[in-house]
Coordinates of C-alpha atoms and ligand atoms in Angstrom, one line a residue:
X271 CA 13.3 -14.5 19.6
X272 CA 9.9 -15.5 20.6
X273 CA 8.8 -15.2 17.1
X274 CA 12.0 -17.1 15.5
X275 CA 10.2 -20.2 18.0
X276 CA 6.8 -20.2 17.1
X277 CA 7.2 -19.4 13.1
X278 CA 10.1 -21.4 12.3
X279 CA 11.5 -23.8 15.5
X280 CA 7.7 -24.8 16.1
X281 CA 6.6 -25.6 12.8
X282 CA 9.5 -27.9 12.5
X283 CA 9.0 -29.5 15.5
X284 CA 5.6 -30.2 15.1
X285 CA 6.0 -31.3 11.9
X286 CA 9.0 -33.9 12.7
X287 CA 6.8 -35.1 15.6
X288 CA 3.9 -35.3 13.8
X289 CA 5.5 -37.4 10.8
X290 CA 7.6 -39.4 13.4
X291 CA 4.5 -40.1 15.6
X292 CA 2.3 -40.6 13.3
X293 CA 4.6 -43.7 11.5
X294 CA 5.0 -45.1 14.4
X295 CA 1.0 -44.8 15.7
X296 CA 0.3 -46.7 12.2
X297 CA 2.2 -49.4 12.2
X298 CA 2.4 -50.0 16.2
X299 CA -1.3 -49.2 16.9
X300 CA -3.3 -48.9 13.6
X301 CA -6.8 -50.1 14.8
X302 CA -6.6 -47.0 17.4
X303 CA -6.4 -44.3 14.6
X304 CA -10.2 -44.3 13.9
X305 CA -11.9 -41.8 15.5
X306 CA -14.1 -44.5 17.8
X307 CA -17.5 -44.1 16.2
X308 CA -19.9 -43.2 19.2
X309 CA -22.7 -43.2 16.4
X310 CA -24.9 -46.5 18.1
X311 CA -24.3 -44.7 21.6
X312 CA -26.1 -42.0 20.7
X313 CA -27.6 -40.6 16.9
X314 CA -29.6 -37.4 16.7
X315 CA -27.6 -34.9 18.5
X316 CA -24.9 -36.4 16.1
X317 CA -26.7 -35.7 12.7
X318 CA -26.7 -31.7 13.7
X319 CA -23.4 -31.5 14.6
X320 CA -20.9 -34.2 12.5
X321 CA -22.5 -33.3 9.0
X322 CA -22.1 -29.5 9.4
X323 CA -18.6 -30.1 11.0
X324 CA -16.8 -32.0 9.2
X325 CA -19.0 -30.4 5.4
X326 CA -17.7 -27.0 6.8
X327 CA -14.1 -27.5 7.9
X328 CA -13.4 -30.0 4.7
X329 CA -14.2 -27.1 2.3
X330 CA -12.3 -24.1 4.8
X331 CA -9.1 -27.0 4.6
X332 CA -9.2 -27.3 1.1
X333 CA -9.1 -23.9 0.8
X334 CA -5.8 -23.8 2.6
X335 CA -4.5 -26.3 1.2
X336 CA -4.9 -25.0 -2.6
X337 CA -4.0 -21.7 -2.0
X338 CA -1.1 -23.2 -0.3
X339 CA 0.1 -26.0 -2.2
X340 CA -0.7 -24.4 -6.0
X341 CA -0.3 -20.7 -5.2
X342 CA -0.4 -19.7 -9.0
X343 CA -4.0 -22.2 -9.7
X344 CA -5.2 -19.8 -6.8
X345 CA -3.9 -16.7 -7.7
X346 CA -5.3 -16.8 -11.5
X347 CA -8.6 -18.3 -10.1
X348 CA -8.4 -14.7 -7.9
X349 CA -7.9 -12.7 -11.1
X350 CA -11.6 -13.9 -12.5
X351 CA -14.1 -11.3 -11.4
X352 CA -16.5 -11.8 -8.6
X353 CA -14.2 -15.0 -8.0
X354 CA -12.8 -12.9 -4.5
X355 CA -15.5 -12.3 -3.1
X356 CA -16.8 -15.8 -3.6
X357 CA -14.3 -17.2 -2.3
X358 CA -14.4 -15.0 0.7
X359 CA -17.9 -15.5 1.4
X360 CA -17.9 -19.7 0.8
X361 CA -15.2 -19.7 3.6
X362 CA -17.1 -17.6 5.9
X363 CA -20.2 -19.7 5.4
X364 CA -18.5 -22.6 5.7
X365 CA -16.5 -21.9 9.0
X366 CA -19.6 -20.8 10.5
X367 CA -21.0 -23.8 9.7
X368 CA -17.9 -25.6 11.1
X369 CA -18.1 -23.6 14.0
X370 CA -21.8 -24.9 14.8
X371 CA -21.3 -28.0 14.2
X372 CA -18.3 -28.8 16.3
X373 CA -20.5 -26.7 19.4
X374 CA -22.7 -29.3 18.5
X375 CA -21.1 -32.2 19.3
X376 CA -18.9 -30.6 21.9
X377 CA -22.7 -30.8 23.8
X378 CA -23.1 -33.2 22.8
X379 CA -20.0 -35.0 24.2
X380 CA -20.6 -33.1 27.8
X381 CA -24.6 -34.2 28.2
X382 CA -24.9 -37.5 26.5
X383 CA -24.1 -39.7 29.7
X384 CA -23.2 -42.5 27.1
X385 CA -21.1 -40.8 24.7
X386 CA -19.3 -39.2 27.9
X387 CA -18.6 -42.7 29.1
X388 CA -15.7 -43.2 25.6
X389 CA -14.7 -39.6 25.7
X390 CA -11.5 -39.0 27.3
X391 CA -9.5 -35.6 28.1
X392 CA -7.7 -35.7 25.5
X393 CA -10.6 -35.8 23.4
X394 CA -12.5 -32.9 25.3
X395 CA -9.0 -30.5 24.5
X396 CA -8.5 -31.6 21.4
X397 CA -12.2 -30.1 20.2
X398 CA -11.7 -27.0 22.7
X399 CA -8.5 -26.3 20.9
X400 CA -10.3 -27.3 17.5
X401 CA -12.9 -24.6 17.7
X402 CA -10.6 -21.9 19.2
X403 CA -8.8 -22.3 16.0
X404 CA -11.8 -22.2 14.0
X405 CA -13.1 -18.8 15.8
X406 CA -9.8 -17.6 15.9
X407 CA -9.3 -18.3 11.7
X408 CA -13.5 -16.9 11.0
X409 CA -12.4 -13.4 13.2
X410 CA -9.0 -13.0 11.1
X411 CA -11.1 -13.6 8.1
X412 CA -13.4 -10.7 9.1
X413 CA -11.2 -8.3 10.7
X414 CA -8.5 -9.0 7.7
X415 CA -10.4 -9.3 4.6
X416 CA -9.7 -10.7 1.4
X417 CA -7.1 -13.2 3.2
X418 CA -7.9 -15.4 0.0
X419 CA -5.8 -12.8 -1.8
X420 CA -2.7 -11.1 0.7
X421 CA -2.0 -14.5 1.6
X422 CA -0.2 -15.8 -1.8
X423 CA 2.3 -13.0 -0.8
X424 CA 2.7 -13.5 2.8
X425 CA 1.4 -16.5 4.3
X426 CA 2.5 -19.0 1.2
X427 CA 6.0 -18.0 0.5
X428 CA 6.3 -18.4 4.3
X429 CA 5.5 -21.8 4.2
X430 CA 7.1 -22.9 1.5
X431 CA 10.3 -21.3 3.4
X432 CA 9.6 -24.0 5.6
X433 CA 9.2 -26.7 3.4
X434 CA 12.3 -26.2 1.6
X435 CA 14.2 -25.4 4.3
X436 CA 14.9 -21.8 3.9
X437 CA 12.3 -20.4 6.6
X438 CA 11.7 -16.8 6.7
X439 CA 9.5 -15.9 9.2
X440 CA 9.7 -12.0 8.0
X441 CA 6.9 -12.7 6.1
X442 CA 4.2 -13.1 8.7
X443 CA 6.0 -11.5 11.8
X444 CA 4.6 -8.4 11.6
X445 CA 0.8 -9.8 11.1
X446 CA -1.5 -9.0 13.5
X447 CA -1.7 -11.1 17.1
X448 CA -5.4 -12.2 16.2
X449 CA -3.9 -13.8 12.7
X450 CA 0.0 -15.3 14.2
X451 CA -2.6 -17.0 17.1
X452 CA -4.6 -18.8 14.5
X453 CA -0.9 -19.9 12.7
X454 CA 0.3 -20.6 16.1
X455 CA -3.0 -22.6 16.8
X456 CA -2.3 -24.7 13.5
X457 CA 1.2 -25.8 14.6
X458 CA 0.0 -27.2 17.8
X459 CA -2.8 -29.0 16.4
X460 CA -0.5 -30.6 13.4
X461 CA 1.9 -31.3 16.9
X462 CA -0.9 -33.0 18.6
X463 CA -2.0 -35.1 16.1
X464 CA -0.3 -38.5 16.9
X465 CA -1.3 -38.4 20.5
X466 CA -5.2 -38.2 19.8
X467 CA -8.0 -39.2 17.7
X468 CA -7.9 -36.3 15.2
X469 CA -5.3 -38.6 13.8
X470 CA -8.4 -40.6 12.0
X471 CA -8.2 -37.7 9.8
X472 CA -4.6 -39.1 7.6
X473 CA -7.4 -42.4 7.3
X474 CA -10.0 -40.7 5.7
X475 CA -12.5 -42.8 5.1
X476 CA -13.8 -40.8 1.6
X477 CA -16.5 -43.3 0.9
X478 CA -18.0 -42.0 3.9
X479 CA -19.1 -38.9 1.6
X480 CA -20.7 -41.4 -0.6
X481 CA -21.5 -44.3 0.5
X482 CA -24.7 -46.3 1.4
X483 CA -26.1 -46.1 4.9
X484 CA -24.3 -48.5 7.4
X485 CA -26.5 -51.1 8.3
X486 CA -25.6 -52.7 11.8
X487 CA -27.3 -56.3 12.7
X488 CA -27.1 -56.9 16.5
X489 CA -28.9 -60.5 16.3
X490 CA -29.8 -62.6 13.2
X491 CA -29.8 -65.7 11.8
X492 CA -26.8 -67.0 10.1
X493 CA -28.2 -67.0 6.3
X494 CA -29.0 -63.6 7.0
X495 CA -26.2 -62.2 8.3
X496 CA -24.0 -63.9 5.1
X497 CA -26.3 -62.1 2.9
X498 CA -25.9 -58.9 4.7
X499 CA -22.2 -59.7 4.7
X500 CA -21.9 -59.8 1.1
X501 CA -24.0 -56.8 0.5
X502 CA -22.0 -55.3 2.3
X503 CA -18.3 -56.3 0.9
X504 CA -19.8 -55.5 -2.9
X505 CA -21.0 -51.7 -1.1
X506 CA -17.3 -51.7 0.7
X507 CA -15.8 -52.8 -2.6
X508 CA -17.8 -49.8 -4.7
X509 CA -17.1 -47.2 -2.3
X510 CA -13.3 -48.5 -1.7
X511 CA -13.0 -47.7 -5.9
X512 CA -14.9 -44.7 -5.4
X513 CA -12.5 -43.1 -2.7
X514 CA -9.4 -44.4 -4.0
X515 CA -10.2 -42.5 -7.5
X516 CA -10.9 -39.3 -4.6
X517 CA -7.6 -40.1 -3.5
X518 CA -5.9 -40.5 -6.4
X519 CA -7.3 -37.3 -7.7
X520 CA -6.7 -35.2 -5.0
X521 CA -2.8 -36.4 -4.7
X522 CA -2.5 -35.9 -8.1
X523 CA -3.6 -32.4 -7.9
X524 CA -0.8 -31.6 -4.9
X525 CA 1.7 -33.5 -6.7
X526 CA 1.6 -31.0 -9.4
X527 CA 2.5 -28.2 -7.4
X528 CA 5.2 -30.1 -4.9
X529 CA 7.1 -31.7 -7.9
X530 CA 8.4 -28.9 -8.8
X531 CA 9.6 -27.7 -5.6
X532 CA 11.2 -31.0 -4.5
X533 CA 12.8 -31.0 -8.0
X534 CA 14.2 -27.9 -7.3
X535 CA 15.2 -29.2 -4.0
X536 CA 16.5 -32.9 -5.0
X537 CA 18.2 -30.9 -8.0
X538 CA 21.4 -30.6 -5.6
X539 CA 23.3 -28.0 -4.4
X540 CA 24.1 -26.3 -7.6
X541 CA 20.9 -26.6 -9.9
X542 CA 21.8 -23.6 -11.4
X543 CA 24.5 -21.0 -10.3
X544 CA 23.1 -18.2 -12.0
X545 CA 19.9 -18.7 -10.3
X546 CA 21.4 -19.8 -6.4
X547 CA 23.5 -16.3 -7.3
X548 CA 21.0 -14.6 -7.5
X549 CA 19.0 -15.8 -4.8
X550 CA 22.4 -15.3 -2.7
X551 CA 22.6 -12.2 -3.8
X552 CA 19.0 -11.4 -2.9
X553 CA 19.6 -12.9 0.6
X554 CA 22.4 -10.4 1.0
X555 CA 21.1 -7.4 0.0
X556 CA 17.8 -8.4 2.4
X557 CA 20.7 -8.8 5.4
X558 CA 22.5 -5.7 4.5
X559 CA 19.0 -3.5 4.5
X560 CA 17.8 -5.4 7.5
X561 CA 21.7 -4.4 9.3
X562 CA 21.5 -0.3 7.8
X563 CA 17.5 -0.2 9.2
X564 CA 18.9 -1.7 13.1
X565 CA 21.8 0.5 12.8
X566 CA 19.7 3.7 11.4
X567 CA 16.9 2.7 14.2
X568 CA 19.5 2.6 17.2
X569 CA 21.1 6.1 16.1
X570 CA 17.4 7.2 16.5
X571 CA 16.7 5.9 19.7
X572 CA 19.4 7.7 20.4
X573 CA 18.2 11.1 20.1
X574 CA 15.1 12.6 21.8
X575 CA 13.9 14.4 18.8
X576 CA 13.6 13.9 15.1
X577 CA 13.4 16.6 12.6
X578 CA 10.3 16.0 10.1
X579 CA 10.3 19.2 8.1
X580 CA 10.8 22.9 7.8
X581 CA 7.1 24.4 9.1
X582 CA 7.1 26.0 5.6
X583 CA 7.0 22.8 3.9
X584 CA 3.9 22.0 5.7
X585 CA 0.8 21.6 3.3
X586 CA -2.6 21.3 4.3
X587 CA -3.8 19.3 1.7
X588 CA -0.5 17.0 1.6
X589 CA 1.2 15.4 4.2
X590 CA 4.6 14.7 4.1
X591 CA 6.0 11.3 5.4
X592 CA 8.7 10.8 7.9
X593 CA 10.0 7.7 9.0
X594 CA 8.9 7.2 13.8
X595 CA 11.4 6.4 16.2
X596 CA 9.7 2.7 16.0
X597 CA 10.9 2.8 11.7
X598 CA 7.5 3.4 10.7
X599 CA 6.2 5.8 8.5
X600 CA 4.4 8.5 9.7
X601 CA 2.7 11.9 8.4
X602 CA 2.8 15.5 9.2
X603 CA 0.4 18.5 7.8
X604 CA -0.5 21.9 8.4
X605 CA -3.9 22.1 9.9
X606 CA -6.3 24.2 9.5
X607 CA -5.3 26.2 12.4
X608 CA -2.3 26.7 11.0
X609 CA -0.2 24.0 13.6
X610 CA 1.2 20.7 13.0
X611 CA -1.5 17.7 12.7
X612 CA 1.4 14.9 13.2
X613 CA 0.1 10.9 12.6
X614 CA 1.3 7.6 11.7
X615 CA 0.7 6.4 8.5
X616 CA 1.2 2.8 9.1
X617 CA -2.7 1.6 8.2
X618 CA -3.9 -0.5 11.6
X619 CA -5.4 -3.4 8.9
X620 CA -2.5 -4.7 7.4
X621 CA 0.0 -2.4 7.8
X622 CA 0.6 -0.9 4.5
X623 CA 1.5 3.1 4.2
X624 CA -1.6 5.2 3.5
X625 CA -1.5 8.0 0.8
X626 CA -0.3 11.2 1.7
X627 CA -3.2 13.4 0.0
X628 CA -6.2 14.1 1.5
X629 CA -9.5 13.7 0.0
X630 CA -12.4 16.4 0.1
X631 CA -13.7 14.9 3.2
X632 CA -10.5 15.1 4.7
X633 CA -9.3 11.6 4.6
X634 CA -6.3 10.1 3.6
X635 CA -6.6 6.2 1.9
X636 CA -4.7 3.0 1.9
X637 CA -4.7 1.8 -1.0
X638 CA -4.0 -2.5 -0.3
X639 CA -7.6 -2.8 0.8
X640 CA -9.5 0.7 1.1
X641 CA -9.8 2.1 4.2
X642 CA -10.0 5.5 4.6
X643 CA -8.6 7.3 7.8
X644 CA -9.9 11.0 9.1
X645 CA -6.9 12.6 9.9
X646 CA -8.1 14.7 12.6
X647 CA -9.1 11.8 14.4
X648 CA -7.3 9.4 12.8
X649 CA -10.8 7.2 12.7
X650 CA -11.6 5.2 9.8
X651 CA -14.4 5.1 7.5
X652 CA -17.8 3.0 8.7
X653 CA -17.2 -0.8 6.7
X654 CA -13.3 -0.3 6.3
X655 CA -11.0 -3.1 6.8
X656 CA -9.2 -1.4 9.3
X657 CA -11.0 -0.9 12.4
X658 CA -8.7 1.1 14.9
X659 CA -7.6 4.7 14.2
X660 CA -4.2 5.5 13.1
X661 CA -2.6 6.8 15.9
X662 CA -1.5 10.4 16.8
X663 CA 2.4 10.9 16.9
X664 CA 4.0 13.5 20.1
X665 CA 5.8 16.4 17.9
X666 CA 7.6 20.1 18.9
X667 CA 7.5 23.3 17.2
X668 CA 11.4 24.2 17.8
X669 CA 12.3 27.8 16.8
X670 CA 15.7 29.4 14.8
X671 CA 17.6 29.6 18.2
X672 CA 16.6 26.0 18.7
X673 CA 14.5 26.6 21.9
X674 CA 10.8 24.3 21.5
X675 CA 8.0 26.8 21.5
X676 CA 5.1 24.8 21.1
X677 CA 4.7 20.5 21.4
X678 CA 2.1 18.2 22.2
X679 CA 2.0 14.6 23.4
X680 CA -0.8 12.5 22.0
X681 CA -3.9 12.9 23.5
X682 CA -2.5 15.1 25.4
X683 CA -3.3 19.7 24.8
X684 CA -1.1 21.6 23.2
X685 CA 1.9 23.0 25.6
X686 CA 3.8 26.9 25.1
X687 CA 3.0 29.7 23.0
X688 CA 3.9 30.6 19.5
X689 CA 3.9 34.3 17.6
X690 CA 1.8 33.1 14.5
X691 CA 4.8 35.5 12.3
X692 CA 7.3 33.2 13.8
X693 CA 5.9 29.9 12.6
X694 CA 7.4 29.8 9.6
X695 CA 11.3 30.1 11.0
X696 CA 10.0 27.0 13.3
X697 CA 11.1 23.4 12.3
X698 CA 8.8 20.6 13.3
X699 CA 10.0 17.8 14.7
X700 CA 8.7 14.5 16.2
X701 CA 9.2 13.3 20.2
X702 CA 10.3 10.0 21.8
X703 CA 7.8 9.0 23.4
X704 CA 7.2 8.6 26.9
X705 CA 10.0 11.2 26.5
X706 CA 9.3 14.9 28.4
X707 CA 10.3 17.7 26.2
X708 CA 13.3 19.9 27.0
Ligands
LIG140 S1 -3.7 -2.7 4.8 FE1 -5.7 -3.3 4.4 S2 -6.8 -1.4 4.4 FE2 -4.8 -0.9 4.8

């Protein structure tokens, strides 16, 4: 429920507020969309923090916005080697040089006595929330890797759910709280925009990149200041060609990949039968799956154990997967002391299944990014993308007259006694947890 309002009920309603607002801001109120330049209040504690800003969180949006708007551009750009990890890395860089910027001119804003006299506190939340979302998007970058890459198959096909008004937010509910804040933080931004000065950002100036230094005349005489005036109108009229070709350019780029999807959309209802039959079908099947899993899960919550295996089809070398009371997938072994070594093999990066054979070292692997999980411990390797342990799973040794002989609770020691010649007419099962053990 909570998740059906922040993925798909607050996207919409920050987008139809943000489009509505934002209309209605231009054409009631245009001259208070610029974002108030404070430059001749105060200019060298501005240099250090609005160049590395705005250089760092232009190139981290365009990112998003390429990887969001021409999914296919990015994923072939992905395929070239070395192109990943490039990517990766310019990101980082460049949101770490966001990141010091805005800090920048947030002190800026709070020491300057004279800047502080045009900022209001709507101005001091909007750069708070700015650089929460910043830190929170640099630590899913790190903790997550490759984001570049998973997100074409999560993060894209749930937005453009959203724009063509089939939302799905199954595609990033399960992501991790540290990445959903950072989407949540995005929607309340794009929400906020018509209400503050971040809307100066839909006026870009783009000769700003470009252009010649502003020169500002406080007293003159009148010959001079026309001369200045018409050096400056020829520099205004060279930069306003320069960032229109920018503009055009860049819309021309997103138009290529949104034509097709508002063709699709503008198509009407029945573009193509075969096609919307299909995609019905899909939709069905999806429901029907989603339906058996609730109904399979409930009839498990429903019982306090769940057979895994037969102890004799233990291995120690290969686990054997089971499906937890919370529809994960889990593994058992044989350990080397000869009793169950019972964990979940739902990998705490990104949640794909790990492999079910272990290495020499002991380890089994995910194989979506590489981490590699001791399974006595359930610790991954040193520099893996996951960084917390795959967790232990409660299990019970139950024996042919179906009494439990032996169980343990995670973290918890082993409790009863079993005759090591009796082990293999046991049957190992898993525990609810939080559940004592009849
Ligand atoms: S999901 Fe990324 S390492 Fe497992």
């Amino acid at each position: 429920m909570v998740d059906a309002f922040l993925f798909v009920g607050l996207p919409y309603i920050a987008i139809v507020t943000a489009v509505i607002g934002c209309v209605w801001r231009a054409r009631t109120n245009r001259f208070s969309m610029s974002s108030r330049s404070s430059q001749f209040l105060e200019d060298r504690k501005l240099l250090w923090g609005s160049a590395p800003w705005h250089i760092g969180i232009i190139v981290v949006l365009l990112g998003h916005i390429l990887a969001g708007v021409l999914p296919q551009v990015w994923s072939s750009i992905l395929t070239v080697p070395g192109a990943l990890i490039a990517i990766e890395t310019v990101g980082v860089a460049c949101a770490l040089l966001a990141i010091v910027g805005l800090s920048a001119l947030i002190y800026r804003r709070v020491t300057s006595a004279r800047v502080q006299a045009v900022t209001t506190t709507t101005d001091l939340v909007v750069v708070a929330l700015l650089l929460v979302q910043i830190v929170l998007g640099l630590l899913s970058a790190v903790h997550f890797r490759y984001g570049s890459a998973w997100s074409t198959g999560t993060v894209v096909p749930y937005f453009w759910g959203l724009v063509t008004f089939r939302p799905d937010m199954t595609y990033v509910a399960d992501f991790p709280m540290l990445f959903k804040l950072h989407l949540v933080g995005a929607w309340f931004i794009i929400l906020l925009l018509p209400f503050t000065r971040l809307m100066h950002l839909l006026a870009v100036p783009l000769q700003y990149l470009w252009r010649a230094p502003q020169l500002v005349i406080w007293n003159t005489t009148r010959r001079r200041q026309h001369a200045v005036a018409a050096t400056i109108q020829a520099d205004s009229r060279r930069a306003f060609l320069k960032g229109a070709a920018g503009v055009a350019g860049a819309t021309g780029l997103m138009a290529l990949g949104v034509s097709e999807k508002a063709l699709n959309f503008f198509k009407g209802p029945h573009p193509d039968p075969e096609a919307d039959s299909a995609l019905l079908q899909k939709k069905l099947q999806r429901l029907q799956l989603t339906a058996e899993e609730r109904s399979y899960e409930l009839e498990r919550q429903r019982n306090d154990m769940i057979l895994v295996a037969r102890y004799a089809e233990l291995a120690e070398n290969k686990g054997r997967y089971f499906i937890d009371y919370a529809m994960a997938p889990g593994l058992a072994f044989k350990g080397k002391d000869g009793l169950p070594l019972v964990i979940s093999a739902k990998c705490t990066h990104l949640g794909c299944t790990v492999g079910s054979e272990l290495d020499a070292q002991g380890r089994v692997m995910c194989p979506c990014h590489i981490s590699y999980f001791d399974v006595q411990t359930g610790k991954p390797n040193d520099g893996a993308p996951a960084k917390l342990p795959l967790p232990q799973v409660g299990w019970a040794l139950v024996d042919s007259t179906g009494k439990v002989v032996l169980s343990r609770k995670p973290g918890e020691s082993m409790q009863g006694k079993v005759d090591a010649a009796l082990l293999p007419q046991c049957s190992l099962y898993i525990t609810k947890p939080g559940r004592g053990i009849a």
